[in-house]
Coordinates of C-alpha atoms and ligand atoms in Angstrom, one line a residue:
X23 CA 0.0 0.0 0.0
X24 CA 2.8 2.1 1.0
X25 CA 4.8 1.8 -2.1
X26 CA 1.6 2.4 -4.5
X27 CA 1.1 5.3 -2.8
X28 CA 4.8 6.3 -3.3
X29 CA 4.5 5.3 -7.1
X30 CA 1.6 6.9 -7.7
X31 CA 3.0 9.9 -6.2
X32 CA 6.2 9.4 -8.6
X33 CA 3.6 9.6 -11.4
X34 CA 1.9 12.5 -10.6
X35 CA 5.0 14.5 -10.0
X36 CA 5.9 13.4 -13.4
X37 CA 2.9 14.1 -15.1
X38 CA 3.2 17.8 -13.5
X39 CA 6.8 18.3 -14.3
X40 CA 6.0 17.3 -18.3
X41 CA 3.0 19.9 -18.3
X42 CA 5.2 22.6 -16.5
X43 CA 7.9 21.7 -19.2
X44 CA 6.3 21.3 -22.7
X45 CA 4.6 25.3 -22.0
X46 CA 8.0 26.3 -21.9
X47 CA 9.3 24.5 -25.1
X48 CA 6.9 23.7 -27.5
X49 CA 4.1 26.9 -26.9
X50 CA 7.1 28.3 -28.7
X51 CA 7.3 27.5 -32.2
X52 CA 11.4 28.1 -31.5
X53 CA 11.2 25.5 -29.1
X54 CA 9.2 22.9 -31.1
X55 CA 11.8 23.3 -33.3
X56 CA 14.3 22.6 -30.8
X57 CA 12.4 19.5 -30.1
X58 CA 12.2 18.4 -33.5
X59 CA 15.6 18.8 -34.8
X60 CA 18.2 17.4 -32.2
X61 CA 21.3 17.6 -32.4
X62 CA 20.7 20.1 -35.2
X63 CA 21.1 24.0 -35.4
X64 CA 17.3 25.4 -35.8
X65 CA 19.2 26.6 -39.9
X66 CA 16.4 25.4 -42.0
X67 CA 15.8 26.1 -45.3
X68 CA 13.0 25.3 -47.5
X69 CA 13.0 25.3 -51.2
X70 CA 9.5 27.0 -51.5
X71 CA 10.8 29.8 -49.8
X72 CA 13.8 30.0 -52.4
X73 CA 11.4 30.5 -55.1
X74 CA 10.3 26.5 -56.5
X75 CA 7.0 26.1 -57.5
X76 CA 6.4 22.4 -56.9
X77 CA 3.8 22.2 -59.6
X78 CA 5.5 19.3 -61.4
X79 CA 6.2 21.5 -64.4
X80 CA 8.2 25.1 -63.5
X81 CA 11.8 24.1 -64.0
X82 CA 12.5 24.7 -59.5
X83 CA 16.1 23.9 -60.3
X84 CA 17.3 27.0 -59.9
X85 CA 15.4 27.4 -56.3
X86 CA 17.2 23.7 -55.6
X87 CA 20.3 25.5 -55.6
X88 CA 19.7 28.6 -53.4
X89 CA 18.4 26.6 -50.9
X90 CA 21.4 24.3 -50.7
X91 CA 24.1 26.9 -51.4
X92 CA 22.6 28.6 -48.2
X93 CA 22.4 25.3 -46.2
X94 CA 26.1 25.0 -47.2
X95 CA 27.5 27.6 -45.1
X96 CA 25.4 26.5 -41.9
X97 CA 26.7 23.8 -40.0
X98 CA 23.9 21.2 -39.5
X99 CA 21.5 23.1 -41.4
X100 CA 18.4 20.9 -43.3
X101 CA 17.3 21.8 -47.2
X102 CA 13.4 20.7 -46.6
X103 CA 11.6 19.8 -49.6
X104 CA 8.4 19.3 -48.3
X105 CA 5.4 17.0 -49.0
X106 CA 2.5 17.9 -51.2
X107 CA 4.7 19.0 -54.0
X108 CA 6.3 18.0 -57.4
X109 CA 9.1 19.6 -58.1
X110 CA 11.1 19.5 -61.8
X111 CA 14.6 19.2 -61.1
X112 CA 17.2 19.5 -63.7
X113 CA 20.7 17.4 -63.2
X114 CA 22.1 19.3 -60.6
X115 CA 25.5 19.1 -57.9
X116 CA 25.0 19.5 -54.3
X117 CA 29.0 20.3 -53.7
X118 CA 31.4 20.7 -51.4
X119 CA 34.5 20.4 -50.5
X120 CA 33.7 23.8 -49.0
X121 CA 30.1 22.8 -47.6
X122 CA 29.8 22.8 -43.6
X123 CA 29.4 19.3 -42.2
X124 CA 26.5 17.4 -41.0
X125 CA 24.2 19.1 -43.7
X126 CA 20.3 17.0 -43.8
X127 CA 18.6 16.8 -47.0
X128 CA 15.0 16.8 -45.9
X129 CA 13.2 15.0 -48.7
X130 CA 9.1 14.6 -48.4
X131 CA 8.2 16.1 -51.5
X132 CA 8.4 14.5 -54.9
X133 CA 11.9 15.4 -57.2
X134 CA 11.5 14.4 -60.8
X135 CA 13.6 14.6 -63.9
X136 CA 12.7 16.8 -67.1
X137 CA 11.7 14.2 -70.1
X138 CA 13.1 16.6 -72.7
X139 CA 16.3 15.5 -74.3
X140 CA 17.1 19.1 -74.3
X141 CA 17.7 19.5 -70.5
X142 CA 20.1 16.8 -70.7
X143 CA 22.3 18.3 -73.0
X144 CA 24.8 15.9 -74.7
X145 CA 24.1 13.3 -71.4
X146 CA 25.6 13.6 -68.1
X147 CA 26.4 11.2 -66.1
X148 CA 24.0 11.5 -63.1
X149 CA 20.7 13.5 -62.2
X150 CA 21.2 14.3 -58.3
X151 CA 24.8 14.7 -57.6
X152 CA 26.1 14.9 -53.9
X153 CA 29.8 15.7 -53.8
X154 CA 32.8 15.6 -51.7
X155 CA 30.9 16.0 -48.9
X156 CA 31.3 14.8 -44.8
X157 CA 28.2 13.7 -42.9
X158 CA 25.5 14.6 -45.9
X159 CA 22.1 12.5 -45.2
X160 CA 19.0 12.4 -47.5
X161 CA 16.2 11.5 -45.2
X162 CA 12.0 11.6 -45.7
X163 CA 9.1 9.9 -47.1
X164 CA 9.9 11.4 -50.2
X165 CA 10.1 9.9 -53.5
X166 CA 13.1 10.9 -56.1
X167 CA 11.5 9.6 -60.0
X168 CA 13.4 9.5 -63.0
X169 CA 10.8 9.2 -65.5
X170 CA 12.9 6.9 -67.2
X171 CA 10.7 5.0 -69.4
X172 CA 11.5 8.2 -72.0
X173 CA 15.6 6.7 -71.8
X174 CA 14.5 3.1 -71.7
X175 CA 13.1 3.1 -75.2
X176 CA 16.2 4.8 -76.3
X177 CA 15.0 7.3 -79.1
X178 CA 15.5 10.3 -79.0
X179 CA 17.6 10.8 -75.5
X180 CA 21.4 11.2 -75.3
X181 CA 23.3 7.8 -75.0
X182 CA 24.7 8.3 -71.9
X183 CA 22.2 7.6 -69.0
X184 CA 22.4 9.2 -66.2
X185 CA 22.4 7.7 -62.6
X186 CA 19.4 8.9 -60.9
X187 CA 20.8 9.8 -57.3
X188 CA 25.1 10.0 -56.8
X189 CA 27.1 10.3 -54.0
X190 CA 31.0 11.2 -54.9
X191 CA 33.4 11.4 -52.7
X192 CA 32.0 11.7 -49.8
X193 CA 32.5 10.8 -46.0
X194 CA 29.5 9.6 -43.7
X195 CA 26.6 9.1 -46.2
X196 CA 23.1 8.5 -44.9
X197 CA 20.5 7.8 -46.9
X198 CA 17.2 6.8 -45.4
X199 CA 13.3 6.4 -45.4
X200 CA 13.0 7.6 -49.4
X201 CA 12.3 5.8 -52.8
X202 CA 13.6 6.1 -55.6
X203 CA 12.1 4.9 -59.0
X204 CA 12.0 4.6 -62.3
X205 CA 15.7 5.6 -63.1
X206 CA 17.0 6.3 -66.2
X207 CA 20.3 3.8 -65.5
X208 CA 21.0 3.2 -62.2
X209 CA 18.8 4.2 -59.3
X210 CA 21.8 5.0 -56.6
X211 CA 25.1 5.0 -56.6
X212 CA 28.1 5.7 -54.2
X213 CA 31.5 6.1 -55.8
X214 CA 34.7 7.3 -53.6
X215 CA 32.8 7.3 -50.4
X216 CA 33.7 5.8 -47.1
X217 CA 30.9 5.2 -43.9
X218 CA 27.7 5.1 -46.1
X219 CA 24.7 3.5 -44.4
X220 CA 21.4 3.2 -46.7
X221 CA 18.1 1.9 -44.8
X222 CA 14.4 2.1 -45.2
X223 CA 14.6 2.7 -48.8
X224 CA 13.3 1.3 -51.8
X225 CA 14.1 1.2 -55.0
X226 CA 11.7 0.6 -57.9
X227 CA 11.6 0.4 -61.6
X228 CA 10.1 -2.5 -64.1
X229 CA 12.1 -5.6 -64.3
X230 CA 12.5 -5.2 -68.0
X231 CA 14.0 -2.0 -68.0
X232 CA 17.4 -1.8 -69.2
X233 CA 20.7 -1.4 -67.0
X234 CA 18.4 -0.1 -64.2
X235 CA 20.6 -1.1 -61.1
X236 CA 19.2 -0.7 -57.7
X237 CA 22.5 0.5 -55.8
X238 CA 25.8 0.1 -57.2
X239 CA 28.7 0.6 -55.1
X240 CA 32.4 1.6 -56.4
X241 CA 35.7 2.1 -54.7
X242 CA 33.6 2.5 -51.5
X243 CA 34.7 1.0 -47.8
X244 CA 32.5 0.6 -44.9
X245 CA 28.9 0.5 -46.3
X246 CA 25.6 -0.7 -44.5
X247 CA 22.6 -1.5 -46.4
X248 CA 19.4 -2.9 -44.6
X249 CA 15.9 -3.1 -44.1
X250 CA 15.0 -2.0 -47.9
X251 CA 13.3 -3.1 -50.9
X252 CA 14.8 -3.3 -54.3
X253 CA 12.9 -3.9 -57.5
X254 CA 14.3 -2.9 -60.9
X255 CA 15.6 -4.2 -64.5
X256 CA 19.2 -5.5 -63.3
X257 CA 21.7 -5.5 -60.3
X258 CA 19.8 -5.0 -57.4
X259 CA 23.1 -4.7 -55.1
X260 CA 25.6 -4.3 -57.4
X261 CA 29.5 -4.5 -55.5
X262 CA 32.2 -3.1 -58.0
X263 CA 36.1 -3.2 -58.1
X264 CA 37.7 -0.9 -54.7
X265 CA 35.0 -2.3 -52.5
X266 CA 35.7 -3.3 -49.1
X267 CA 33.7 -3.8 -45.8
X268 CA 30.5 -3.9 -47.3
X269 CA 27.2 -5.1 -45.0
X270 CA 23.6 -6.0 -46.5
X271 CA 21.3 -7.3 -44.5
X272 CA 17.0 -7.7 -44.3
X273 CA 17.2 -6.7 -48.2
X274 CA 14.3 -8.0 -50.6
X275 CA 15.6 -8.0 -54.3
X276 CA 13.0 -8.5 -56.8
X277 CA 12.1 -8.5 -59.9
X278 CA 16.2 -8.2 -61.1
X279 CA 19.5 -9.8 -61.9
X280 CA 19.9 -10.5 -57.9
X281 CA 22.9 -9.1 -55.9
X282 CA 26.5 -8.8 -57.9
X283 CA 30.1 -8.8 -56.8
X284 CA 31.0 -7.3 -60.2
X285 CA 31.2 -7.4 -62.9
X286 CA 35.4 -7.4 -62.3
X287 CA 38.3 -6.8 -64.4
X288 CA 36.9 -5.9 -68.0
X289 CA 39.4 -4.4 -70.4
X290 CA 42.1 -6.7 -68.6
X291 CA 42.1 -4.0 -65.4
X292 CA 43.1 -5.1 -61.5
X293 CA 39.8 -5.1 -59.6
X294 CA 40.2 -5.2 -55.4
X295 CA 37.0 -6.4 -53.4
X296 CA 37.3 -8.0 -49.9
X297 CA 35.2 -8.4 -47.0
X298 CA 31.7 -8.6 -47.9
X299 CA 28.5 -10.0 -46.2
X300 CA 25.2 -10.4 -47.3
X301 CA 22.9 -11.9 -44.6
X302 CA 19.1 -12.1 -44.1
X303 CA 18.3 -11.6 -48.2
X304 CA 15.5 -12.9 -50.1
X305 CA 15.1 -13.1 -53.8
X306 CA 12.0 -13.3 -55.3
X307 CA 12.1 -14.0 -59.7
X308 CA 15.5 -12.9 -60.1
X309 CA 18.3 -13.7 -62.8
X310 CA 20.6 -14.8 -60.4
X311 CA 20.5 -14.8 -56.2
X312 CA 24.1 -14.4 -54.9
X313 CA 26.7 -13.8 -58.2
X314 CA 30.3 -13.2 -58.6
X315 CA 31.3 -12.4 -62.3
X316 CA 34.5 -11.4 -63.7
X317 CA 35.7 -10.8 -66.8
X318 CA 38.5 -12.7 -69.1
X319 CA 41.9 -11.3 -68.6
X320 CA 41.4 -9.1 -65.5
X321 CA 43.8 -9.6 -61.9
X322 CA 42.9 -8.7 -58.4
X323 CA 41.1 -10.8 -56.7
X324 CA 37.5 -11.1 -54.7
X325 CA 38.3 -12.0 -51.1
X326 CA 36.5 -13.2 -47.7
X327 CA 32.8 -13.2 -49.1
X328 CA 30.3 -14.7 -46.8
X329 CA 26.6 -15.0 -47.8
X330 CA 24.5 -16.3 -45.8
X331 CA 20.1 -16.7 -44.8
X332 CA 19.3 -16.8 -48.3
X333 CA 16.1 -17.1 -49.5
X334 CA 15.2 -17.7 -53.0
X335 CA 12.0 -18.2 -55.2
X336 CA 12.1 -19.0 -58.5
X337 CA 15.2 -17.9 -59.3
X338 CA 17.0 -18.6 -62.2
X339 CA 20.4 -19.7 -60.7
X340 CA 21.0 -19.1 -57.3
X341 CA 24.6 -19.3 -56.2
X342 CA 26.9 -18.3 -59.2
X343 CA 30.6 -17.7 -59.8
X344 CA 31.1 -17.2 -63.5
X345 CA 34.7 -15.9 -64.3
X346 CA 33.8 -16.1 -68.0
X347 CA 31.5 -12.9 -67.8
X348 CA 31.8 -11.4 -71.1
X349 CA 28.4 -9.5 -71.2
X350 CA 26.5 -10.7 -74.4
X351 CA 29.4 -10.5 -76.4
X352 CA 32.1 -13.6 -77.4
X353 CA 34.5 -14.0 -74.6
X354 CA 38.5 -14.2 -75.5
X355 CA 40.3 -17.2 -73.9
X356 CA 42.9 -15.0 -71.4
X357 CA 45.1 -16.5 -69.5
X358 CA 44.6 -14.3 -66.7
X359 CA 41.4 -13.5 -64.4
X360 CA 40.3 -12.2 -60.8
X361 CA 41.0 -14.7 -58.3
X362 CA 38.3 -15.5 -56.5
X363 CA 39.3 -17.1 -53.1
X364 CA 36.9 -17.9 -49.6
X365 CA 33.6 -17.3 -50.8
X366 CA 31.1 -18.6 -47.6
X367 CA 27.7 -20.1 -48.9
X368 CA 25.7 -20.7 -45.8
X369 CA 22.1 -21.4 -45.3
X370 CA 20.8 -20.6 -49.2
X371 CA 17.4 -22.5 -49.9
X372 CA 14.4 -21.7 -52.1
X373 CA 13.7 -22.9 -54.9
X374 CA 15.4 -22.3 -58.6
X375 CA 14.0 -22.8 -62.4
X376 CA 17.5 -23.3 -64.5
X377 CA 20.4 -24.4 -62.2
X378 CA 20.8 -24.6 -58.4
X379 CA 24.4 -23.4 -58.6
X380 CA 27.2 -22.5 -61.5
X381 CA 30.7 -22.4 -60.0
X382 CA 32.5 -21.3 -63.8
X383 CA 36.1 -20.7 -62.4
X384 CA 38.9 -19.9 -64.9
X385 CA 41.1 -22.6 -66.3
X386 CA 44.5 -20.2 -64.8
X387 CA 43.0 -19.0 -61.6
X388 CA 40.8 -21.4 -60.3
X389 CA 38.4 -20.4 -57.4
X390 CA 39.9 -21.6 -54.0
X391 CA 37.9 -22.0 -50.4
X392 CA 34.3 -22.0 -51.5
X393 CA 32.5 -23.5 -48.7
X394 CA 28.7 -24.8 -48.7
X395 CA 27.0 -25.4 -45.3
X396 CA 23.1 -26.3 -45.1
X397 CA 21.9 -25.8 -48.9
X398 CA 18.5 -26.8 -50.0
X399 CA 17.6 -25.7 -53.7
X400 CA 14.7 -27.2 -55.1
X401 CA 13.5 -26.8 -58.8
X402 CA 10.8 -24.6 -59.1
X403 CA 7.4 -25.6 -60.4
X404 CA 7.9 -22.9 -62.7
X405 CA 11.4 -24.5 -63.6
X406 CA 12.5 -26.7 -66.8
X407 CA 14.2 -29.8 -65.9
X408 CA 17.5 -28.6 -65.0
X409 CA 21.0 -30.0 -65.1
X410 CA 22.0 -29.8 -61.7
X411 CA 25.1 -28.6 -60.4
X412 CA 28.0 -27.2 -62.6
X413 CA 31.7 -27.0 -61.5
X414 CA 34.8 -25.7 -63.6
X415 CA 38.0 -24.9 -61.1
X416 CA 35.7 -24.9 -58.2
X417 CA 38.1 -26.1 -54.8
X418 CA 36.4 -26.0 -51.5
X419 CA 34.6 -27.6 -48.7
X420 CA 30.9 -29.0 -48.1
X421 CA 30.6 -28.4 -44.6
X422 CA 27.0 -30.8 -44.5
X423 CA 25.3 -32.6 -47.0
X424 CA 23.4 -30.5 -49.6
X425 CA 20.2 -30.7 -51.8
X426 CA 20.9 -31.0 -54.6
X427 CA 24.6 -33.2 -53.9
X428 CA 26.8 -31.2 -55.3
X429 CA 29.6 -33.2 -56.0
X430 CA 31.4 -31.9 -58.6
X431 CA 33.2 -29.1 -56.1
X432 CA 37.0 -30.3 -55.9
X433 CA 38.4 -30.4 -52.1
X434 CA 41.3 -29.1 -51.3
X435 CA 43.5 -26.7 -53.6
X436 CA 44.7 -26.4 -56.9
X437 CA 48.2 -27.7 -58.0
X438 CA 47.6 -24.2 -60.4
X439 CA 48.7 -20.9 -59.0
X440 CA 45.9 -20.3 -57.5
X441 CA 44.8 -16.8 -55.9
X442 CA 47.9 -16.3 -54.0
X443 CA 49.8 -14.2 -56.7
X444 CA 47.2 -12.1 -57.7
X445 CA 45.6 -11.5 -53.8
X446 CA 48.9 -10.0 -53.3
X447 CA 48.4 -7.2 -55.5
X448 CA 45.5 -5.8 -54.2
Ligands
NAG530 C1 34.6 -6.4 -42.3 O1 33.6 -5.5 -42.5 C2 32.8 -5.2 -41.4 C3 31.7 -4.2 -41.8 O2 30.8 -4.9 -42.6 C4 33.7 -4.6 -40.3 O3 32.9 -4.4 -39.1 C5 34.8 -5.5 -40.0 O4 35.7 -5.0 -39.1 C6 35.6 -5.9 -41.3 N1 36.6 -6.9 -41.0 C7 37.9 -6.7 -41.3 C8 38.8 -7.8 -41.0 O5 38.3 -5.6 -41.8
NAG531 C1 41.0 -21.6 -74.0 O1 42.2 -22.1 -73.8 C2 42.3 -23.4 -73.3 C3 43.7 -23.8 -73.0 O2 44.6 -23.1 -73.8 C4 41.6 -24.3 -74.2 O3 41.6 -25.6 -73.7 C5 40.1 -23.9 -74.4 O4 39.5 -24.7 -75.4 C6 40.1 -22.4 -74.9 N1 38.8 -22.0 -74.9 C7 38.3 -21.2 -75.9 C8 36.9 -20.8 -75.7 O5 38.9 -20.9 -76.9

């Protein structure tokens, strides 16, 4: 009895202490603020108020870059583009290096791109640029489109499509809570950027459109993706050469060509990527699930690769190393490739309509320490009778028994030179 009187007590004086304090904060609209933003300085600026329409069809570029060349002198100021508008963006740069840090890019509203060829010039290479940057985040429930269905057809737009949202350069990305769709190539993409972290998002665009990648990664270390949806017309996660440290995890990919270490070493180049896990990903009518491809005649190597708690559903092939990646076109026999060496498969199952895995190592470098623990790939109903397992150059481990057998995986190593030599370069 005591102590209930004591709590209730407690509660009361709690009650009366939140009332006393919220009149003194948030009557204020200063203070509200306060509230909202932490750690933030109260430096917000909207792009309405820089003179965009958000009508969908005024050209608010111009207004786009007020905004953020004022946020840029503020440290941990926010550009807001709010919700209930459209606003017509043309390719644009959100630059530093000369930008204060910690600057939020407040997205609610709707970007999209001009469907004109003319606002595109001779092609760019990206729409939404965000360069050379520390601590930038794009946050919101807003939605970035490119219209791309104009690009996909390919008539009358420039050849060179552009990437629908960039980061160059740049240390401690965020990007969270917004979609991005319909991109004219690739729907995000981090080059040169350490300490990205990508969550909440989604990415969206027709499985048949063309080169539509959902994020592509380059020369980037330390990267985080989660908790987001990809849908689009190729590489959903697509991992590229100067990758290292690179986390995915609670990721849906689908439709799509599945997730990507590659493609690696075209034009006989050295190609670096080490220390990659992809955990907790499902793949729903996808090319491929988990794929490393590589190109004829590259070096570098692809190191320490661990995928694991993958689901697939009708996927075409769902474990895949093809070092014979030539694209379309007719590959050249090379005596040189990137090695590809300890590459973890564990807990994959679903079910698959071509083959259940395609380990196509090169003849010079075969691949060394694939391991397969607790793999159960059933055909698909959807599925044509299907070959089974395919080895070339494959050494490795089965850690348990798998369905199907896969037998044709060669223990131990190679007498060949194996990845050593070329690991070293990297
Ligand atoms: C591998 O990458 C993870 C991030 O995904 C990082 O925490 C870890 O330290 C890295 N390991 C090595 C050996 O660099
Ligand atoms: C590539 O070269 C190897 C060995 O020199 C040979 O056995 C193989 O048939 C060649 N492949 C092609 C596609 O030319």
């Amino acid at each position: 009895m005591k102590s209930f009187k004591l709590n209730t007590f407690r509660l009361i004086t709690a009650i009366a202490f939140a009332v006393w304090f919220s009149r003194f904060e948030i009557c204020s609209a200063r203070g509200w603020r306060k509230l909202q933003a932490s750690p933030a300085s109260a430096a917000t600026y909207n792009v309405l108020d820089y003179g965009a329409k958000g009508d969908g069809r005024a050209d608010d570029t111009q207004a786009f870059q007020k905004a953020w060349a004022a946020a840029c002198n503020v440290e941990s100021s926010t550009v807001v583009v709010p919700s209930g508008s459209v606003f017509l963006v043309k390719p644009i740069s959100f630059s530093g290096p000369n930008c204060a840090q910690n600057i939020v890019f407040q997205l609610d509203g709707k970007i999209i791109a001009p469907t004109s060829s003319a606002a595109w010039g001779s092609g760019t290479l990206q729409w939404l640029e965000f360069t050379k940057l520390t601590k930038i985040t794009i946050r919101g429930k807003g939605t970035i489109d490119g219209q791309g269905s104009v690009w996909w057809q390919g008539d009358k737009m420039p050849s060179t499509k552009p990437t629908a949202l960039r980061f160059y350069g740049s240390d401690g990305v965020v990007v969270s809570g917004i979609t991005i769709q319909n991109s004219q190539q690739t729907h995000l993409k981090f080059d040169d950027c350490t300490n990205v972290q990508v969550y909440d998002i989604t990415a969206s665009s027709p499985g048949d459109s063309p080169n539509t990648d959902g994020i592509h990664l380059q020369n980037s270390q330390g990267v985080v993706i989660y908790s987001s949806t990809l849908a689009c017309g190729d590489d959903c996660i697509s991992i590229q050469t100067g990758c290292s440290n690179i986390y995915v995890h609670n990721v849906d990919c689908g439709p799509g060509h599945g997730l990507s270490i590659g493609s690696l070493g075209k034009g006989n180049t050295k190609a670096c990527v080490s220390n990659v896990t992809v955990r907790d990903v499902t793949f729903q009518n996808t090319m491929t699930g988990v794929r490393i491809k590589t190109w004829p005649g590259g070096f570098g190597s692809v190191q320490d690769v661990l995928f694991s708690n993958i689901q697939v559903s009708d996927v075409e092939t769902p474990i895949m190393i093809d070092q014979y990646y030539c694209d379309g076109s007719k590959c050249r026999n090379a005596s040189s490739a990137v090695a590809v060496a300890g590459v973890n498969y564990l807990n994959v199952k679903g079910t698959y309509t071509v083959e259940p895995v395609r380990f196509a190592c090169s003849d010079n470098m075969p691949c060394t320490g694939i391991t397969l623990d607790t793999i159960q790939l059933e055909l698909s109903q959807k599925g044509q009778d299907s070959n089974g397992p395919f080895c070339w150059e494959a050494y490795g481990e089965l850690k348990t028994q798998t369905v199907p057998p896969i037998n044709c995986l060669q223990t131990g190593n190679p007498s060949k030179n194996g990845a050593g030599a070329n690991a070293d370069s990297c």
